[in-house]
Amino acid sequence: MEEQIASPLPGTLNRKTFWQRLKDERWLQFMAWMGLIWMLLFNYAPMYGLLIAFKKNYRITTPLFSMEFLKSAWADKGGFQHFINFFKDEEFANIMVNTLGISILKLLICFPFPIAFAILLNEVKNERFKKNIQTISYLPHFLSWVVLGGILTTWMDESGLFNQLLTKAGLLEKPVSFLAYPKYFWPIVVLSDLWKETGWSAIIYLAAISGIDQEMYEAAEVDGASRLRQIFSITIPSIKGTIIIMFILAVGQLLNSNFDQIFVLWNPLNSERSNVIDIYTYTTAMRSMRYSYAAAIGLFKSVVAFILLFIANQVTKKINDVSLF
């Protein structure tokens, strides 16, 4: 008589497989959970502090988690008064113009430039020269804006490098302190951001280009396509998805003008063109001690950023069938 082999209970095999996989991947799971815990602690837990934006006049000495704070947050019908005050502020129009002006210029200039740089770098056949160019272009990214801001401030001083070069070239009659004039601030911000981040931003596009099937280029060469035709017919269409995803993220950052960069280049003389949302929020909170008002401005910026991100995502999804979510 043949022995009957007892079959495992339903789900037992799956459970054993799951726990075995969990044991085998314990270090990967550990790293994943550490990242998740970090995100919860530093990205989600502080969101409770958004209630400060709805408090009448928050002070650092006021317990954030006290019942008194929660009640005072909705004590009067003016719970959104800080937002209304910001919209009525006489600086509101200038702040929005500066923020959007700088961000749109960065989007139009600093966004496509790394794509072009990555494509051109990919066309370089000399590997040693290519690596040297990559190293040189990456280097500014690893320097903080505090360091680069000090360098730029020195270079753009009346006795700085730029004035010496422009004066000797005959482009300037006399030295100019560039950071003392509001009309020069936007170009300085855009060009310095381009200098610092082009090499680093090109990395993701170089990675996308490296994943393109080389047989496509070989077939194009057989058909007699030039390198320029290959770029427009193969390279760019192949990395279109990556470009769209990065564009969606860039649109979501339109109200984020890079506080570190502008803060080190900002001064009272150029404040007419350097007073963006981030600078205004900082000065309101740190100098005027209006924490609730500053929190309301920050919340407004975050809500607008989410709306812009959602709109850009839906538009690209409808047009190109590529989206974040």
CSV table of C-alpha atoms in Angstrom, one decimal:
chain,number,residue,atom,x,y,z
A,1,MET,CA,0.0,0.0,0.0
A,2,GLU,CA,1.5,3.3,-1.0
A,3,GLU,CA,2.1,5.8,1.7
A,4,GLN,CA,0.0,8.9,1.4
A,5,ILE,CA,2.0,12.0,1.7
A,6,ALA,CA,0.3,14.6,3.7
A,7,SER,CA,-0.2,17.8,1.8
A,8,PRO,CA,0.7,21.1,3.5
A,9,LEU,CA,-2.1,23.2,4.8
A,10,PRO,CA,-3.3,25.9,2.5
A,11,GLY,CA,-1.0,28.9,2.6
A,12,THR,CA,1.7,27.1,4.6
A,13,LEU,CA,4.1,26.9,1.7
A,14,ASN,CA,3.6,30.5,0.9
A,15,ARG,CA,4.1,31.6,4.5
A,16,LYS,CA,7.3,29.5,4.6
A,17,THR,CA,8.5,31.0,1.4
A,18,PHE,CA,7.7,34.5,2.6
A,19,TRP,CA,9.6,34.1,5.9
A,20,GLN,CA,12.5,32.4,4.2
A,21,ARG,CA,12.7,35.2,1.7
A,22,LEU,CA,12.5,37.7,4.5
A,23,LYS,CA,15.4,35.9,6.3
A,24,ASP,CA,17.5,35.8,3.1
A,25,GLU,CA,16.9,39.4,2.4
A,26,ARG,CA,17.2,40.6,6.0
A,27,TRP,CA,20.0,43.2,5.3
A,28,LEU,CA,18.1,44.6,2.3
A,29,GLN,CA,15.0,44.8,4.4
A,30,PHE,CA,17.0,46.5,7.2
A,31,MET,CA,18.2,49.2,4.8
A,32,ALA,CA,14.7,49.6,3.4
A,33,TRP,CA,13.1,50.0,6.8
A,34,MET,CA,15.8,52.4,8.0
A,35,GLY,CA,15.0,54.6,4.9
A,36,LEU,CA,11.3,54.3,5.6
A,37,ILE,CA,11.7,55.2,9.3
A,38,TRP,CA,13.9,58.2,8.3
A,39,MET,CA,11.3,59.4,5.9
A,40,LEU,CA,8.5,59.1,8.5
A,41,LEU,CA,10.5,60.9,11.2
A,42,PHE,CA,11.9,63.8,9.1
A,43,ASN,CA,9.3,64.1,6.3
A,44,TYR,CA,5.9,63.2,7.8
A,45,ALA,CA,6.1,63.7,11.5
A,46,PRO,CA,7.1,67.4,11.2
A,47,MET,CA,3.9,68.0,9.1
A,48,TYR,CA,2.1,68.3,12.4
A,49,GLY,CA,3.8,71.7,12.7
A,50,LEU,CA,1.7,73.0,9.8
A,51,LEU,CA,-0.9,73.8,12.5
A,52,ILE,CA,1.4,76.8,13.4
A,53,ALA,CA,0.1,78.5,10.2
A,54,PHE,CA,-3.4,78.6,11.7
A,55,LYS,CA,-2.4,79.9,15.1
A,56,LYS,CA,-3.0,83.5,15.9
A,57,ASN,CA,0.5,84.3,17.1
A,58,TYR,CA,2.7,81.3,17.8
A,59,ARG,CA,5.8,81.7,20.0
A,60,ILE,CA,8.7,79.2,20.4
A,61,THR,CA,7.9,78.9,24.1
A,62,THR,CA,4.4,77.7,23.3
A,63,PRO,CA,4.1,73.9,23.6
A,64,LEU,CA,3.2,72.7,20.1
A,65,PHE,CA,1.4,69.6,21.3
A,66,SER,CA,-0.6,71.2,24.0
A,67,MET,CA,-4.4,71.3,23.9
A,68,GLU,CA,-4.3,75.1,24.3
A,69,PHE,CA,-2.4,75.3,21.0
A,70,LEU,CA,-4.9,73.2,19.2
A,71,LYS,CA,-7.8,75.3,20.5
A,72,SER,CA,-6.1,78.6,19.8
A,73,ALA,CA,-5.5,77.5,16.2
A,74,TRP,CA,-9.2,77.8,15.5
A,75,ALA,CA,-10.1,80.2,18.2
A,76,ASP,CA,-11.5,82.8,15.8
A,77,LYS,CA,-13.0,82.8,12.4
A,78,GLY,CA,-9.8,84.2,11.0
A,79,GLY,CA,-8.1,80.8,10.8
A,80,PHE,CA,-6.8,81.7,7.3
A,81,GLN,CA,-6.0,85.3,8.1
A,82,HIS,CA,-2.3,84.8,7.7
A,83,PHE,CA,-2.8,83.6,4.1
A,84,ILE,CA,-5.1,86.6,3.4
A,85,ASN,CA,-2.5,89.0,4.9
A,86,PHE,CA,0.1,87.5,2.6
A,87,PHE,CA,-2.0,88.0,-0.5
A,88,LYS,CA,-2.7,91.6,0.6
A,89,ASP,CA,1.0,92.4,1.5
A,90,GLU,CA,2.4,95.2,-0.6
A,91,GLU,CA,5.4,93.0,-1.3
A,92,PHE,CA,3.4,90.1,-2.6
A,93,ALA,CA,3.4,91.1,-6.3
A,94,ASN,CA,7.2,91.8,-6.3
A,95,ILE,CA,7.9,88.5,-4.4
A,96,MET,CA,5.9,86.4,-6.9
A,97,VAL,CA,7.4,88.2,-9.9
A,98,ASN,CA,10.9,87.5,-8.6
A,99,THR,CA,10.2,83.9,-7.6
A,100,LEU,CA,8.5,83.0,-10.9
A,101,GLY,CA,10.9,85.1,-13.0
A,102,ILE,CA,14.0,83.3,-11.6
A,103,SER,CA,12.3,79.8,-11.7
A,104,ILE,CA,11.0,80.2,-15.2
A,105,LEU,CA,14.4,81.4,-16.5
A,106,LYS,CA,16.0,78.4,-14.8
A,107,LEU,CA,13.4,76.1,-16.4
A,108,LEU,CA,14.0,77.5,-19.9
A,109,ILE,CA,17.8,77.6,-19.7
A,110,CYS,CA,19.1,75.3,-16.9
A,111,PHE,CA,16.7,72.5,-17.7
A,112,PRO,CA,17.6,71.8,-21.4
A,113,PHE,CA,21.3,72.6,-21.1
A,114,PRO,CA,22.2,69.4,-19.2
A,115,ILE,CA,20.3,67.4,-21.8
A,116,ALA,CA,22.4,69.0,-24.6
A,117,PHE,CA,25.6,68.6,-22.6
A,118,ALA,CA,24.9,64.9,-22.0
A,119,ILE,CA,24.2,64.3,-25.7
A,120,LEU,CA,27.3,66.1,-26.8
A,121,LEU,CA,29.4,64.4,-24.2
A,122,ASN,CA,28.1,61.0,-25.4
A,123,GLU,CA,29.4,61.8,-28.9
A,124,VAL,CA,33.0,62.3,-27.6
A,125,LYS,CA,35.0,59.2,-28.7
A,126,ASN,CA,38.1,60.0,-26.7
A,127,GLU,CA,37.4,58.3,-23.4
A,128,ARG,CA,40.2,60.1,-21.5
A,129,PHE,CA,39.1,63.5,-22.7
A,130,LYS,CA,35.5,62.6,-21.9
A,131,LYS,CA,36.3,61.6,-18.3
A,132,ASN,CA,38.2,64.8,-17.8
A,133,ILE,CA,35.3,66.9,-19.0
A,134,GLN,CA,32.9,65.0,-16.7
A,135,THR,CA,35.2,65.5,-13.7
A,136,ILE,CA,35.5,69.2,-14.4
A,137,SER,CA,31.8,69.6,-14.9
A,138,TYR,CA,30.8,67.6,-11.7
A,139,LEU,CA,33.2,69.5,-9.4
A,140,PRO,CA,31.2,72.7,-8.7
A,141,HIS,CA,28.2,70.5,-7.5
A,142,PHE,CA,30.2,69.3,-4.5
A,143,LEU,CA,31.0,72.8,-3.3
A,144,SER,CA,28.3,74.4,-1.1
A,145,TRP,CA,26.6,77.6,-2.1
A,146,VAL,CA,28.3,79.3,0.9
A,147,VAL,CA,31.7,78.6,-0.7
A,148,LEU,CA,30.6,79.4,-4.3
A,149,GLY,CA,28.8,82.5,-3.1
A,150,GLY,CA,32.0,83.8,-1.5
A,151,ILE,CA,33.9,83.1,-4.7
A,152,LEU,CA,31.2,84.7,-6.9
A,153,THR,CA,31.0,87.7,-4.6
A,154,THR,CA,34.8,88.2,-4.9
A,155,TRP,CA,34.8,87.7,-8.7
A,156,MET,CA,32.0,90.2,-9.2
A,157,ASP,CA,33.4,92.9,-7.0
A,158,GLU,CA,34.8,96.1,-8.6
A,159,SER,CA,38.3,94.8,-8.3
A,160,GLY,CA,37.3,91.2,-9.1
A,161,LEU,CA,38.1,88.8,-11.9
A,162,PHE,CA,35.1,89.6,-14.1
A,163,ASN,CA,35.7,93.4,-14.0
A,164,GLN,CA,39.3,92.9,-14.9
A,165,LEU,CA,38.5,90.7,-17.9
A,166,LEU,CA,35.6,92.9,-19.1
A,167,THR,CA,37.6,96.1,-18.7
A,168,LYS,CA,40.6,94.7,-20.6
A,169,ALA,CA,38.4,93.4,-23.3
A,170,GLY,CA,36.8,96.8,-23.7
A,171,LEU,CA,33.3,95.7,-22.8
A,172,LEU,CA,33.3,97.9,-19.7
A,173,GLU,CA,34.5,101.5,-19.4
A,174,LYS,CA,34.8,101.3,-15.6
A,175,PRO,CA,34.5,98.5,-13.0
A,176,VAL,CA,31.0,97.6,-11.8
A,177,SER,CA,29.9,96.0,-8.6
A,178,PHE,CA,27.4,93.5,-10.2
A,179,LEU,CA,25.7,92.4,-7.0
A,180,ALA,CA,24.9,96.0,-6.1
A,181,TYR,CA,22.6,96.4,-9.1
A,182,PRO,CA,19.2,94.6,-9.1
A,183,LYS,CA,19.2,94.4,-13.0
A,184,TYR,CA,22.2,92.0,-12.9
A,185,PHE,CA,20.8,89.7,-10.2
A,186,TRP,CA,18.6,87.3,-12.3
A,187,PRO,CA,21.3,86.6,-14.9
A,188,ILE,CA,23.9,86.0,-12.1
A,189,VAL,CA,21.6,83.5,-10.4
A,190,VAL,CA,20.7,81.6,-13.6
A,191,LEU,CA,24.3,81.5,-14.9
A,192,SER,CA,25.8,80.5,-11.6
A,193,ASP,CA,23.2,77.7,-11.2
A,194,LEU,CA,24.0,76.6,-14.7
A,195,TRP,CA,27.7,76.5,-13.8
A,196,LYS,CA,27.2,74.6,-10.6
A,197,GLU,CA,24.6,72.0,-11.6
A,198,THR,CA,25.0,71.2,-15.3
A,199,GLY,CA,27.5,68.4,-14.9
A,200,TRP,CA,25.7,66.8,-12.1
A,201,SER,CA,22.3,67.0,-13.8
A,202,ALA,CA,23.7,65.5,-16.9
A,203,ILE,CA,24.4,62.2,-15.1
A,204,ILE,CA,20.9,60.9,-15.3
A,205,TYR,CA,20.7,61.7,-19.0
A,206,LEU,CA,24.0,60.0,-19.6
A,207,ALA,CA,22.7,56.9,-17.8
A,208,ALA,CA,19.6,56.9,-19.9
A,209,ILE,CA,21.6,57.3,-23.1
A,210,SER,CA,23.9,54.4,-22.1
A,211,GLY,CA,20.9,52.1,-22.0
A,212,ILE,CA,20.0,52.7,-25.7
A,213,ASP,CA,20.5,49.7,-27.9
A,214,GLN,CA,23.6,50.3,-30.0
A,215,GLU,CA,22.3,48.2,-32.8
A,216,MET,CA,19.9,51.1,-33.6
A,217,TYR,CA,22.9,53.4,-34.3
A,218,GLU,CA,24.6,50.7,-36.4
A,219,ALA,CA,21.4,50.3,-38.5
A,220,ALA,CA,21.2,54.1,-38.9
A,221,GLU,CA,24.8,54.3,-40.1
A,222,VAL,CA,24.1,51.6,-42.6
A,223,ASP,CA,21.2,53.6,-43.9
A,224,GLY,CA,23.5,56.6,-44.2
A,225,ALA,CA,22.2,58.7,-41.3
A,226,SER,CA,24.5,61.4,-40.1
A,227,ARG,CA,25.4,61.8,-36.4
A,228,LEU,CA,23.0,64.8,-36.1
A,229,ARG,CA,20.2,62.7,-37.6
A,230,GLN,CA,20.9,59.9,-35.2
A,231,ILE,CA,20.7,62.3,-32.3
A,232,PHE,CA,17.3,63.6,-33.3
A,233,SER,CA,15.9,60.2,-34.5
A,234,ILE,CA,17.4,57.8,-31.9
A,235,THR,CA,19.0,59.5,-28.9
A,236,ILE,CA,16.4,62.1,-28.0
A,237,PRO,CA,13.3,59.9,-28.6
A,238,SER,CA,14.9,57.1,-26.6
A,239,ILE,CA,15.4,59.3,-23.5
A,240,LYS,CA,12.1,61.1,-23.9
A,241,GLY,CA,10.6,59.4,-20.9
A,242,THR,CA,13.5,60.5,-18.6
A,243,ILE,CA,13.2,64.1,-19.9
A,244,ILE,CA,9.5,64.2,-19.2
A,245,ILE,CA,9.9,62.8,-15.7
A,246,MET,CA,12.6,65.4,-14.9
A,247,PHE,CA,10.4,68.1,-16.5
A,248,ILE,CA,7.5,67.2,-14.2
A,249,LEU,CA,9.7,67.5,-11.2
A,250,ALA,CA,11.1,70.8,-12.4
A,251,VAL,CA,7.6,72.3,-12.8
A,252,GLY,CA,6.8,71.2,-9.3
A,253,GLN,CA,9.7,73.3,-8.1
A,254,LEU,CA,8.7,76.6,-9.8
A,255,LEU,CA,8.1,78.3,-6.4
A,256,ASN,CA,11.4,77.0,-5.0
A,257,SER,CA,14.1,79.4,-6.1
A,258,ASN,CA,17.0,77.7,-4.3
A,259,PHE,CA,17.2,79.5,-0.9
A,260,ASP,CA,20.9,78.7,-0.4
A,261,GLN,CA,22.0,80.2,-3.6
A,262,ILE,CA,19.9,83.4,-3.4
A,263,PHE,CA,20.6,83.9,0.3
A,264,VAL,CA,24.4,84.1,-0.2
A,265,LEU,CA,24.0,86.4,-3.2
A,266,TRP,CA,21.3,88.6,-1.6
A,267,ASN,CA,22.0,92.0,-0.2
A,268,PRO,CA,19.9,95.1,0.6
A,269,LEU,CA,21.1,96.8,-2.7
A,270,ASN,CA,19.7,94.0,-4.9
A,271,SER,CA,16.7,93.1,-2.8
A,272,GLU,CA,14.3,94.6,-5.5
A,273,ARG,CA,15.1,91.5,-7.6
A,274,SER,CA,16.3,89.0,-5.0
A,275,ASN,CA,13.4,89.1,-2.6
A,276,VAL,CA,11.8,85.8,-3.4
A,277,ILE,CA,9.3,83.7,-1.3
A,278,ASP,CA,12.1,81.8,0.5
A,279,ILE,CA,14.0,84.9,1.5
A,280,TYR,CA,10.8,86.7,2.5
A,281,THR,CA,9.8,83.7,4.7
A,282,TYR,CA,13.2,83.6,6.3
A,283,THR,CA,13.3,87.3,7.1
A,284,THR,CA,9.7,87.1,8.4
A,285,ALA,CA,10.4,84.2,10.7
A,286,MET,CA,13.9,84.9,11.9
A,287,ARG,CA,14.0,88.7,12.1
A,288,SER,CA,10.4,89.7,12.7
A,289,MET,CA,9.6,86.6,14.8
A,290,ARG,CA,6.2,86.1,13.0
A,291,TYR,CA,6.4,82.3,13.0
A,292,SER,CA,2.7,81.7,12.2
A,293,TYR,CA,2.7,84.1,9.3
A,294,ALA,CA,5.9,82.5,7.9
A,295,ALA,CA,4.5,79.0,8.3
A,296,ALA,CA,1.4,80.1,6.3
A,297,ILE,CA,3.6,81.3,3.5
A,298,GLY,CA,5.5,78.1,3.5
A,299,LEU,CA,2.3,76.1,3.4
A,300,PHE,CA,1.0,78.2,0.5
A,301,LYS,CA,4.2,77.5,-1.4
A,302,SER,CA,3.8,73.7,-0.8
A,303,VAL,CA,0.2,73.6,-1.9
A,304,VAL,CA,0.9,75.5,-5.1
A,305,ALA,CA,3.9,73.2,-5.8
A,306,PHE,CA,1.7,70.1,-5.4
A,307,ILE,CA,-0.9,71.6,-7.7
A,308,LEU,CA,1.7,72.4,-10.4
A,309,LEU,CA,3.2,68.9,-10.1
A,310,PHE,CA,-0.3,67.4,-10.5
A,311,ILE,CA,-1.1,69.5,-13.5
A,312,ALA,CA,2.2,68.8,-15.2
A,313,ASN,CA,1.8,65.1,-14.5
A,314,GLN,CA,-1.7,65.0,-16.0
A,315,VAL,CA,-0.7,67.1,-19.1
A,316,THR,CA,2.3,64.9,-19.9
A,317,LYS,CA,0.3,61.8,-19.3
A,318,LYS,CA,-2.3,62.9,-21.7
A,319,ILE,CA,0.1,64.1,-24.4
A,320,ASN,CA,3.0,61.6,-24.2
A,321,ASP,CA,1.5,58.8,-22.0
A,322,VAL,CA,4.4,59.3,-19.6
A,323,SER,CA,3.8,60.3,-15.9
A,324,LEU,CA,5.0,60.0,-12.4
A,325,PHE,CA,1.7,58.5,-11.2
